[in-house]
PDB file of C-alpha atoms in Angstrom:
ATOM      1  CA  MET A 814     156.761  65.822 117.434  1.00  0.00           C
ATOM      2  CA  LYS A 815     154.316  63.091 116.469  1.00  0.00           C
ATOM      3  CA  PHE A 816     151.622  63.811 119.615  1.00  0.00           C
ATOM      4  CA  ARG A 817     152.158  67.616 119.122  1.00  0.00           C
ATOM      5  CA  LYS A 818     150.825  66.989 115.324  1.00  0.00           C
ATOM      6  CA  LEU A 819     148.109  64.627 116.156  1.00  0.00           C
ATOM      7  CA  PHE A 820     146.645  66.764 119.066  1.00  0.00           C
ATOM      8  CA  THR A 821     146.696  69.740 116.375  1.00  0.00           C
ATOM      9  CA  ALA A 822     145.005  67.625 114.042  1.00  0.00           C
ATOM     10  CA  LEU A 823     142.466  66.346 116.481  1.00  0.00           C
ATOM     11  CA  LEU A 824     141.664  69.531 118.140  1.00  0.00           C
ATOM     12  CA  LEU A 825     141.419  71.279 114.506  1.00  0.00           C
ATOM     13  CA  THR A 826     138.567  68.575 114.055  1.00  0.00           C
ATOM     14  CA  ILE A 827     136.617  68.789 117.351  1.00  0.00           C
ATOM     15  CA  LEU A 828     136.579  72.883 116.318  1.00  0.00           C
ATOM     16  CA  PHE A 829     135.333  72.440 113.223  1.00  0.00           C
ATOM     17  CA  THR A 830     133.119  69.956 113.769  1.00  0.00           C
ATOM     18  CA  GLY A 831     131.346  71.726 116.481  1.00  0.00           C
ATOM     19  CA  CYS A 832     131.394  74.814 114.613  1.00  0.00           C
ATOM     20  CA  GLY A 833     129.041  73.496 111.855  1.00  0.00           C
ATOM     21  CA  ALA A 834     127.065  71.582 114.407  1.00  0.00           C
ATOM     22  CA  ASP A 835     126.317  74.509 116.200  1.00  0.00           C
ATOM     23  CA  GLU A 836     125.403  76.618 113.141  1.00  0.00           C
ATOM     24  CA  GLN A 837     123.002  74.188 112.008  1.00  0.00           C
ATOM     25  CA  LYS A 838     121.540  74.180 115.734  1.00  0.00           C
ATOM     26  CA  ASP A 839     121.332  78.076 115.422  1.00  0.00           C
ATOM     27  CA  GLU A 840     119.808  78.320 111.865  1.00  0.00           C
ATOM     28  CA  PRO A 841     116.235  78.860 111.827  1.00  0.00           C
ATOM     29  CA  LYS A 842     114.289  76.132 110.015  1.00  0.00           C
ATOM     30  CA  GLU A 843     111.136  76.821 107.620  1.00  0.00           C
ATOM     31  CA  GLU A 844     108.142  74.697 107.678  1.00  0.00           C
ATOM     32  CA  ILE A 845     106.570  75.764 104.942  1.00  0.00           C
ATOM     33  CA  SER A 846     103.562  74.228 104.036  1.00  0.00           C
ATOM     34  CA  TYR A 847     100.936  74.376 101.018  1.00  0.00           C
ATOM     35  CA  THR A 848      97.595  73.804 103.215  1.00  0.00           C
ATOM     36  CA  PRO A 849      95.852  75.235 104.621  1.00  0.00           C
ATOM     37  CA  ILE A 850      97.071  77.907 102.420  1.00  0.00           C
ATOM     38  CA  VAL A 851      99.643  77.645  99.489  1.00  0.00           C
ATOM     39  CA  CYS A 852     100.530  81.297  99.629  1.00  0.00           C
ATOM     40  CA  ARG A 853      99.408  84.763 100.055  1.00  0.00           C
ATOM     41  CA  TYR A 854      99.900  87.917  97.947  1.00  0.00           C
ATOM     42  CA  THR A 855      99.428  91.803  99.372  1.00  0.00           C
ATOM     43  CA  THR A 856      99.442  94.922  97.836  1.00  0.00           C
ATOM     44  CA  THR A 857      99.538  97.979  99.375  1.00  0.00           C
ATOM     45  CA  PRO A 858      99.508 101.861  98.204  1.00  0.00           C
ATOM     46  CA  THR A 859     102.160 104.033 100.172  1.00  0.00           C
ATOM     47  CA  CYS A 860      99.938 107.434  99.523  1.00  0.00           C
ATOM     48  CA  TRP A 861      97.012 109.339  99.512  1.00  0.00           C
ATOM     49  CA  THR A 862      93.907 108.785 101.124  1.00  0.00           C
ATOM     50  CA  PRO A 863      92.916 106.419 103.599  1.00  0.00           C
ATOM     51  CA  PHE A 864      90.778 104.443 101.316  1.00  0.00           C
ATOM     52  CA  ASP A 865      94.132 104.464  98.889  1.00  0.00           C
ATOM     53  CA  CYS A 866      96.088 102.873 101.550  1.00  0.00           C
ATOM     54  CA  ILE A 867      94.004  99.960 102.385  1.00  0.00           C
ATOM     55  CA  SER A 868      95.919  96.133 101.816  1.00  0.00           C
ATOM     56  CA  LEU A 869      94.916  94.203  98.816  1.00  0.00           C
ATOM     57  CA  ASN A 870      94.931  90.257  99.684  1.00  0.00           C
ATOM     58  CA  ILE A 871      95.044  87.383  97.406  1.00  0.00           C
ATOM     59  CA  GLU A 872      95.006  84.214  99.327  1.00  0.00           C
ATOM     60  CA  VAL A 873      95.085  80.956  97.484  1.00  0.00           C
ATOM     61  CA  LYS A 874      94.111  78.142  99.796  1.00  0.00           C
ATOM     62  CA  ASP A 875      94.628  74.249  99.482  1.00  0.00           C
ATOM     63  CA  ASN A 876      90.870  73.372  98.758  1.00  0.00           C
ATOM     64  CA  ASN A 877      90.975  75.022  95.368  1.00  0.00           C
ATOM     65  CA  THR A 878      90.029  78.397  96.574  1.00  0.00           C
ATOM     66  CA  VAL A 879      91.327  81.766  96.202  1.00  0.00           C
ATOM     67  CA  GLU A 880      90.082  84.854  98.866  1.00  0.00           C
ATOM     68  CA  VAL A 881      90.523  88.367  97.330  1.00  0.00           C
ATOM     69  CA  TYR A 882      90.061  90.904 100.382  1.00  0.00           C
ATOM     70  CA  CYS A 883      90.716  94.164 101.307  1.00  0.00           C
ATOM     71  CA  SER A 884      91.852  94.828 104.743  1.00  0.00           C
ATOM     72  CA  ASN A 885      94.116  97.114 107.531  1.00  0.00           C
ATOM     73  CA  PHE A 886      91.987 100.319 107.270  1.00  0.00           C
ATOM     74  CA  ASN A 887      93.353 102.824 109.899  1.00  0.00           C
ATOM     75  CA  TYR A 888      92.091 106.426 110.313  1.00  0.00           C
ATOM     76  CA  VAL A 889      92.829 108.954 113.410  1.00  0.00           C
ATOM     77  CA  ILE A 890      89.512 111.015 113.606  1.00  0.00           C
ATOM     78  CA  ASP A 891      91.010 113.221 116.618  1.00  0.00           C
ATOM     79  CA  SER A 892      92.784 111.504 119.444  1.00  0.00           C
ATOM     80  CA  GLU A 893      90.477 109.846 121.205  1.00  0.00           C
ATOM     81  CA  THR A 894      88.626 107.941 118.602  1.00  0.00           C
ATOM     82  CA  THR A 895      90.547 105.866 114.986  1.00  0.00           C
ATOM     83  CA  VAL A 896      88.377 103.828 112.922  1.00  0.00           C
ATOM     84  CA  SER A 897      89.877 100.315 112.138  1.00  0.00           C
ATOM     85  CA  PHE A 898      88.929  97.318 109.848  1.00  0.00           C
ATOM     86  CA  ASP A 899      91.188  94.323 110.146  1.00  0.00           C
ATOM     87  CA  TYR A 900      89.018  92.871 107.677  1.00  0.00           C
ATOM     88  CA  ILE A 901      87.051  95.256 105.626  1.00  0.00           C
ATOM     89  CA  TYR A 902      85.393  93.451 102.323  1.00  0.00           C
ATOM     90  CA  GLY A 903      86.124  90.239 100.605  1.00  0.00           C
ATOM     91  CA  GLU A 904      84.788  87.374  97.716  1.00  0.00           C
ATOM     92  CA  THR A 905      86.020  83.648  97.363  1.00  0.00           C
ATOM     93  CA  PHE A 906      86.561  82.140  94.140  1.00  0.00           C
ATOM     94  CA  ASP A 907      86.688  78.779  92.758  1.00  0.00           C
ATOM     95  CA  ILE A 908      90.193  77.697  91.075  1.00  0.00           C
ATOM     96  CA  THR A 909      91.249  74.134  89.531  1.00  0.00           C
ATOM     97  CA  GLU A 910      93.358  71.723  90.841  1.00  0.00           C
ATOM     98  CA  GLU A 911      95.935  72.378  87.821  1.00  0.00           C
ATOM     99  CA  GLN A 912      95.927  75.809  88.611  1.00  0.00           C
ATOM    100  CA  LYS A 913      96.676  75.933  92.297  1.00  0.00           C
ATOM    101  CA  GLN A 914      99.290  72.935  91.152  1.00  0.00           C
ATOM    102  CA  ASN A 915     100.834  75.690  88.538  1.00  0.00           C
ATOM    103  CA  ILE A 916     100.849  78.127  91.373  1.00  0.00           C
ATOM    104  CA  ILE A 917     103.097  76.168  93.660  1.00  0.00           C
ATOM    105  CA  SER A 918     105.266  74.812  90.716  1.00  0.00           C
ATOM    106  CA  VAL A 919     106.034  78.343  89.950  1.00  0.00           C
ATOM    107  CA  ILE A 920     106.730  78.847  93.981  1.00  0.00           C
ATOM    108  CA  GLU A 921     109.274  76.444  93.678  1.00  0.00           C
ATOM    109  CA  LYS A 922     110.788  77.102  90.421  1.00  0.00           C
ATOM    110  CA  ASN A 923     111.258  80.649  91.223  1.00  0.00           C
ATOM    111  CA  ARG A 924     112.838  79.795  94.771  1.00  0.00           C
ATOM    112  CA  ILE A 925     110.658  82.218  96.451  1.00  0.00           C
ATOM    113  CA  ASN A 926     111.414  80.961  99.673  1.00  0.00           C
ATOM    114  CA  LYS A 927     114.988  82.333  99.258  1.00  0.00           C
ATOM    115  CA  ILE A 928     113.832  85.557  98.196  1.00  0.00           C
ATOM    116  CA  LYS A 929     113.847  88.269 101.064  1.00  0.00           C
ATOM    117  CA  ASN A 930     113.653  92.037 100.513  1.00  0.00           C
ATOM    118  CA  CYS A 931     113.400  92.627  96.874  1.00  0.00           C
ATOM    119  CA  GLY A 932     111.940  96.523  97.041  1.00  0.00           C
ATOM    120  CA  ASP A 933     113.059  99.869  96.000  1.00  0.00           C
ATOM    121  CA  GLU A 934     114.930 101.437  98.297  1.00  0.00           C
ATOM    122  CA  ASN A 935     114.802 105.175  96.543  1.00  0.00           C
ATOM    123  CA  SER A 936     111.026 104.706  95.720  1.00  0.00           C
ATOM    124  CA  CYS A 937     110.043 107.435  97.173  1.00  0.00           C
ATOM    125  CA  ASP A 938     105.760 105.798  96.904  1.00  0.00           C
ATOM    126  CA  GLY A 939     104.307 103.888  95.030  1.00  0.00           C
ATOM    127  CA  SER A 940     103.332  99.995  96.266  1.00  0.00           C
ATOM    128  CA  TYR A 941     104.193  97.452  98.792  1.00  0.00           C
ATOM    129  CA  GLU A 942     104.279  94.225  97.769  1.00  0.00           C
ATOM    130  CA  ASN A 943     104.892  91.061  99.569  1.00  0.00           C
ATOM    131  CA  ILE A 944     104.356  87.324  99.211  1.00  0.00           C
ATOM    132  CA  SER A 945     103.921  85.233 102.294  1.00  0.00           C
ATOM    133  CA  LEU A 946     104.326  81.578 102.466  1.00  0.00           C
ATOM    134  CA  CYS A 947     102.792  79.816 105.447  1.00  0.00           C
ATOM    135  CA  ASP A 948     103.745  76.729 107.437  1.00  0.00           C
ATOM    136  CA  SER A 949     100.846  73.674 108.691  1.00  0.00           C
ATOM    137  CA  ASP A 950      98.677  76.337 110.959  1.00  0.00           C
ATOM    138  CA  GLY A 951      98.775  78.882 108.537  1.00  0.00           C
ATOM    139  CA  LYS A 952     101.146  80.854 110.511  1.00  0.00           C
ATOM    140  CA  THR A 953     103.545  82.813 107.964  1.00  0.00           C
ATOM    141  CA  VAL A 954     107.215  81.541 107.925  1.00  0.00           C
ATOM    142  CA  HIS A 955     108.456  83.352 105.220  1.00  0.00           C
ATOM    143  CA  ASN A 956     107.543  86.728 103.455  1.00  0.00           C
ATOM    144  CA  CYS A 957     109.392  88.720 100.573  1.00  0.00           C
ATOM    145  CA  GLY A 958     108.899  91.854  98.545  1.00  0.00           C
ATOM    146  CA  GLY A 959     109.210  95.009  99.245  1.00  0.00           C
ATOM    147  CA  LEU A 960     108.630  98.531  97.826  1.00  0.00           C
ATOM    148  CA  ASN A 961     108.027  98.408  94.378  1.00  0.00           C
ATOM    149  CA  PRO A 962     109.974  95.237  94.011  1.00  0.00           C
ATOM    150  CA  TYR A 963     112.107  94.732  90.905  1.00  0.00           C
ATOM    151  CA  ASN A 964     112.792  90.767  91.372  1.00  0.00           C
ATOM    152  CA  LYS A 965     111.690  89.029  88.114  1.00  0.00           C
ATOM    153  CA  LYS A 966     111.122  86.074  90.024  1.00  0.00           C
ATOM    154  CA  PHE A 967     109.262  87.587  92.055  1.00  0.00           C
ATOM    155  CA  LYS A 968     107.088  89.369  89.383  1.00  0.00           C
ATOM    156  CA  ASN A 969     106.437  86.295  87.790  1.00  0.00           C
ATOM    157  CA  THR A 970     105.152  84.586  90.634  1.00  0.00           C
ATOM    158  CA  VAL A 971     102.759  87.705  91.078  1.00  0.00           C
ATOM    159  CA  ASP A 972     101.054  87.521  87.746  1.00  0.00           C
ATOM    160  CA  GLU A 973     100.694  83.511  88.535  1.00  0.00           C
ATOM    161  CA  ILE A 974      98.653  83.988  91.134  1.00  0.00           C
ATOM    162  CA  ILE A 975      96.623  86.921  89.380  1.00  0.00           C
ATOM    163  CA  LYS A 976      96.182  84.565  86.584  1.00  0.00           C
ATOM    164  CA  VAL A 977      93.864  82.425  88.037  1.00  0.00           C
ATOM    165  CA  LEU A 978      91.456  85.609  88.788  1.00  0.00           C
ATOM    166  CA  PRO A 979      88.468  86.753  86.668  1.00  0.00           C
ATOM    167  CA  GLU A 980      89.507  90.044  84.680  1.00  0.00           C
ATOM    168  CA  ASP A 981      89.472  92.987  86.864  1.00  0.00           C
ATOM    169  CA  THR A 982      88.761  91.016  90.307  1.00  0.00           C
ATOM    170  CA  SER A 983      91.326  93.615  92.522  1.00  0.00           C
ATOM    171  CA  LYS A 984      89.518  96.600  90.800  1.00  0.00           C
ATOM    172  CA  ASP A 985      86.387  95.390  91.961  1.00  0.00           C
ATOM    173  CA  ILE A 986      87.016  93.818  95.495  1.00  0.00           C
ATOM    174  CA  ARG A 987      88.675  97.434  96.036  1.00  0.00           C
ATOM    175  CA  SER A 988      85.624  99.357  94.762  1.00  0.00           C
ATOM    176  CA  LYS A 989      83.559  97.473  96.863  1.00  0.00           C
ATOM    177  CA  SER A 990      85.335  97.748 100.157  1.00  0.00           C
ATOM    178  CA  GLU A 991      85.816 101.366  99.617  1.00  0.00           C
ATOM    179  CA  ASP A 992      81.903 101.904  99.062  1.00  0.00           C
ATOM    180  CA  PHE A 993      81.735 100.122 102.095  1.00  0.00           C
ATOM    181  CA  LEU A 994      83.983 102.066 104.071  1.00  0.00           C
ATOM    182  CA  ASN A 995      82.501 105.525 102.522  1.00  0.00           C
ATOM    183  CA  GLU A 996      78.760 103.920 103.530  1.00  0.00           C
ATOM    184  CA  TYR A 997      79.945 103.274 107.445  1.00  0.00           C
ATOM    185  CA  LEU A 998      81.927 106.208 107.991  1.00  0.00           C
ATOM    186  CA  THR A 999      79.296 108.539 106.488  1.00  0.00           C
ATOM    187  CA  GLU A1000      76.694 106.974 108.622  1.00  0.00           C
ATOM    188  CA  ASN A1001      78.640 106.955 111.832  1.00  0.00           C
ATOM    189  CA  TYR A1002      80.585 110.042 111.553  1.00  0.00           C
ATOM    190  CA  PRO A1003      78.836 112.273 109.182  1.00  0.00           C
ATOM    191  CA  GLU A1004      80.672 115.716 110.300  1.00  0.00           C
ATOM    192  CA  HIS A1005      84.333 114.181 109.305  1.00  0.00           C
ATOM    193  CA  TYR A1006      83.050 112.569 106.560  1.00  0.00           C
ATOM    194  CA  SER A1007      80.237 114.444 104.579  1.00  0.00           C
ATOM    195  CA  GLY A1008      82.516 115.363 101.397  1.00  0.00           C
ATOM    196  CA  PHE A1009      83.843 111.256 100.753  1.00  0.00           C
ATOM    197  CA  ASN A1010      80.633 110.687  98.607  1.00  0.00           C
ATOM    198  CA  GLU A1011      82.581 112.978  96.337  1.00  0.00           C
ATOM    199  CA  GLN A1012      85.719 111.632  96.166  1.00  0.00           C
TER     200      GLN A1012
END
């Protein structure tokens, strides 16, 4: 009887210990680093013209700069021609070490690495917003947000990121990106875009 109890206890210990070890091995580890990229905030409208649906990115870097740029323009002209730009236009701004550290502090305080999809599944339009955290190679290892995010911690972090930029920066970069696209398309595809100058 003692042997049976001892055997049962030993078996349960092995099973529980084994399961715990397997779970730890299988669980992906996020190697988040704040260098060379501290974080990246991206917002993309969901509707209207191809000009409206380009992405605006705010990328905070460890060298105390912030790059603000527009990307992801795709427009199908016909079955054989698509105009695409991964990068459209951008500008880089200097920030202080204190501002950068404040962003890192807010990211950690709001536990952005624990937030996943926090978008409104019932929304029909609006904007997709995401915060990305990267590893030491600049590769995204964590992404959170969604369509019209409602999470307060997410919003607090976005506010801190935007706060370091001059007023109307996002609006200005988007406007210059649209000007570039308008000029490019009018020159190269005038038969398709003759009316874009009027938008």
